[in-house]
Amino acid sequence: EDQVTQSPEALRLQEGESSSLNCSYTVSGLRGLFWYRQDPGKGPEFLFTLYSAGEEKEKERLKATLTKKESFLHITAPKPEDSATYLCAVQAVQAGNNRKLIWGLGTSLAVNP
Amino acid sequence: DAGITQSPRHKVTETGTPVTLRCHQTENHRYMYWYRQDPGHGLRLIHYSYGVKDTDKGEVSDGYSVSRSKTEDFLLTLESATSSQTSVYFCAISLRTGFTYEQYFGPGTRLTVT
């Protein structure tokens, strides 16, 4: 069964304390892995797409990496404004024309000043 | 910003009443999706559409129906609302980028069924 598991469920960091969020996935044929950020009361905001093992994408203090079984979202020297829930989703090759995504439950990140 | 709006943004309704949520997009995207988001369950797909009058069920479609008579509008109807349908509802569109399809979300509708 295709599934996505994110860990930890919640993470509290001090400002400047770097860390990583994990997204492990089981899918028979990966078409793409996606990271989103969601602020309270808002819709998920797209961050990155990763296609193949070894790929990396960066945006400001965030860097996403991908292996054959998991993805990491590395947060370097976080600031309080990085506090949010980070969601991971995958699209299987078998998704075909419906383009469905399989979602993890998210990691809630709090960065204290 | 994928040009997606949702209305209403907040709604309180009584059990047994019909409710319709609207998703509107301005960029002629073919694929549109309705999700609900609940603590402990994450985002779950209710229905999706792949063109005008073309819709299909997601994983939690019971109690919901959808319609798409124009490319820009995707409506979600709760025929007879129940307390279990209290949730935050998100609409999304799908964009092809490279080898895959990214989804972009609207701001959400918070629905409370009393």
Coordinates of C-alpha atoms in Angstrom, one line a residue, chain A residues 31-32 34 36 38 41-44 46 49 51 87 91 96-101 103-105, chain B residues 31 33 35 37 40-43 48 57 90 94 97-107:
Chain A
R31 CA 6.7 10.3 -10.1
G32 CA 7.4 13.2 -7.7
F34 CA 6.4 17.5 -2.8
Y36 CA 4.5 22.3 1.4
Q38 CA 1.1 25.5 6.0
G41 CA -5.8 29.2 9.1
K42 CA -4.3 29.1 5.6
G43 CA -4.0 26.7 2.7
P44 CA -0.8 24.6 2.0
F46 CA 4.0 24.8 -2.3
T49 CA 9.2 19.2 -6.1
Y51 CA 11.9 13.8 -8.9
L87 CA 3.6 18.7 4.8
Q91 CA 2.7 11.1 -6.5
G96 CA -1.9 8.3 -14.1
N97 CA -4.3 10.9 -15.3
N98 CA -6.0 11.6 -12.0
R99 CA -2.7 13.1 -10.6
K100 CA -3.6 12.2 -7.0
L101 CA -1.2 12.8 -4.2
W103 CA -0.2 12.9 1.9
G104 CA 1.7 12.7 5.2
L105 CA 0.3 14.1 8.4
Chain B
Y31 CA -7.9 19.6 -12.9
Y33 CA -9.7 18.9 -6.3
Y35 CA -10.0 18.1 0.2
Q37 CA -8.3 18.5 6.6
G40 CA -5.0 13.3 13.0
H41 CA -6.1 12.6 9.4
G42 CA -4.3 15.2 7.4
L43 CA -5.5 16.1 3.9
Y48 CA -11.8 15.8 -8.1
K57 CA -14.6 10.2 -6.3
F90 CA -9.6 23.1 0.7
S94 CA -3.1 20.8 -10.6
T97 CA 5.7 20.9 -14.3
G98 CA 8.4 18.8 -15.8
F99 CA 7.5 15.1 -15.2
T100 CA 4.9 15.6 -12.6
Y101 CA 1.9 17.6 -11.5
E102 CA 2.1 20.1 -8.6
Q103 CA -1.0 21.1 -6.7
Y104 CA -1.8 24.6 -5.5
F105 CA -4.3 25.4 -2.9
G106 CA -7.0 27.9 -2.1
P107 CA -7.3 29.6 1.3

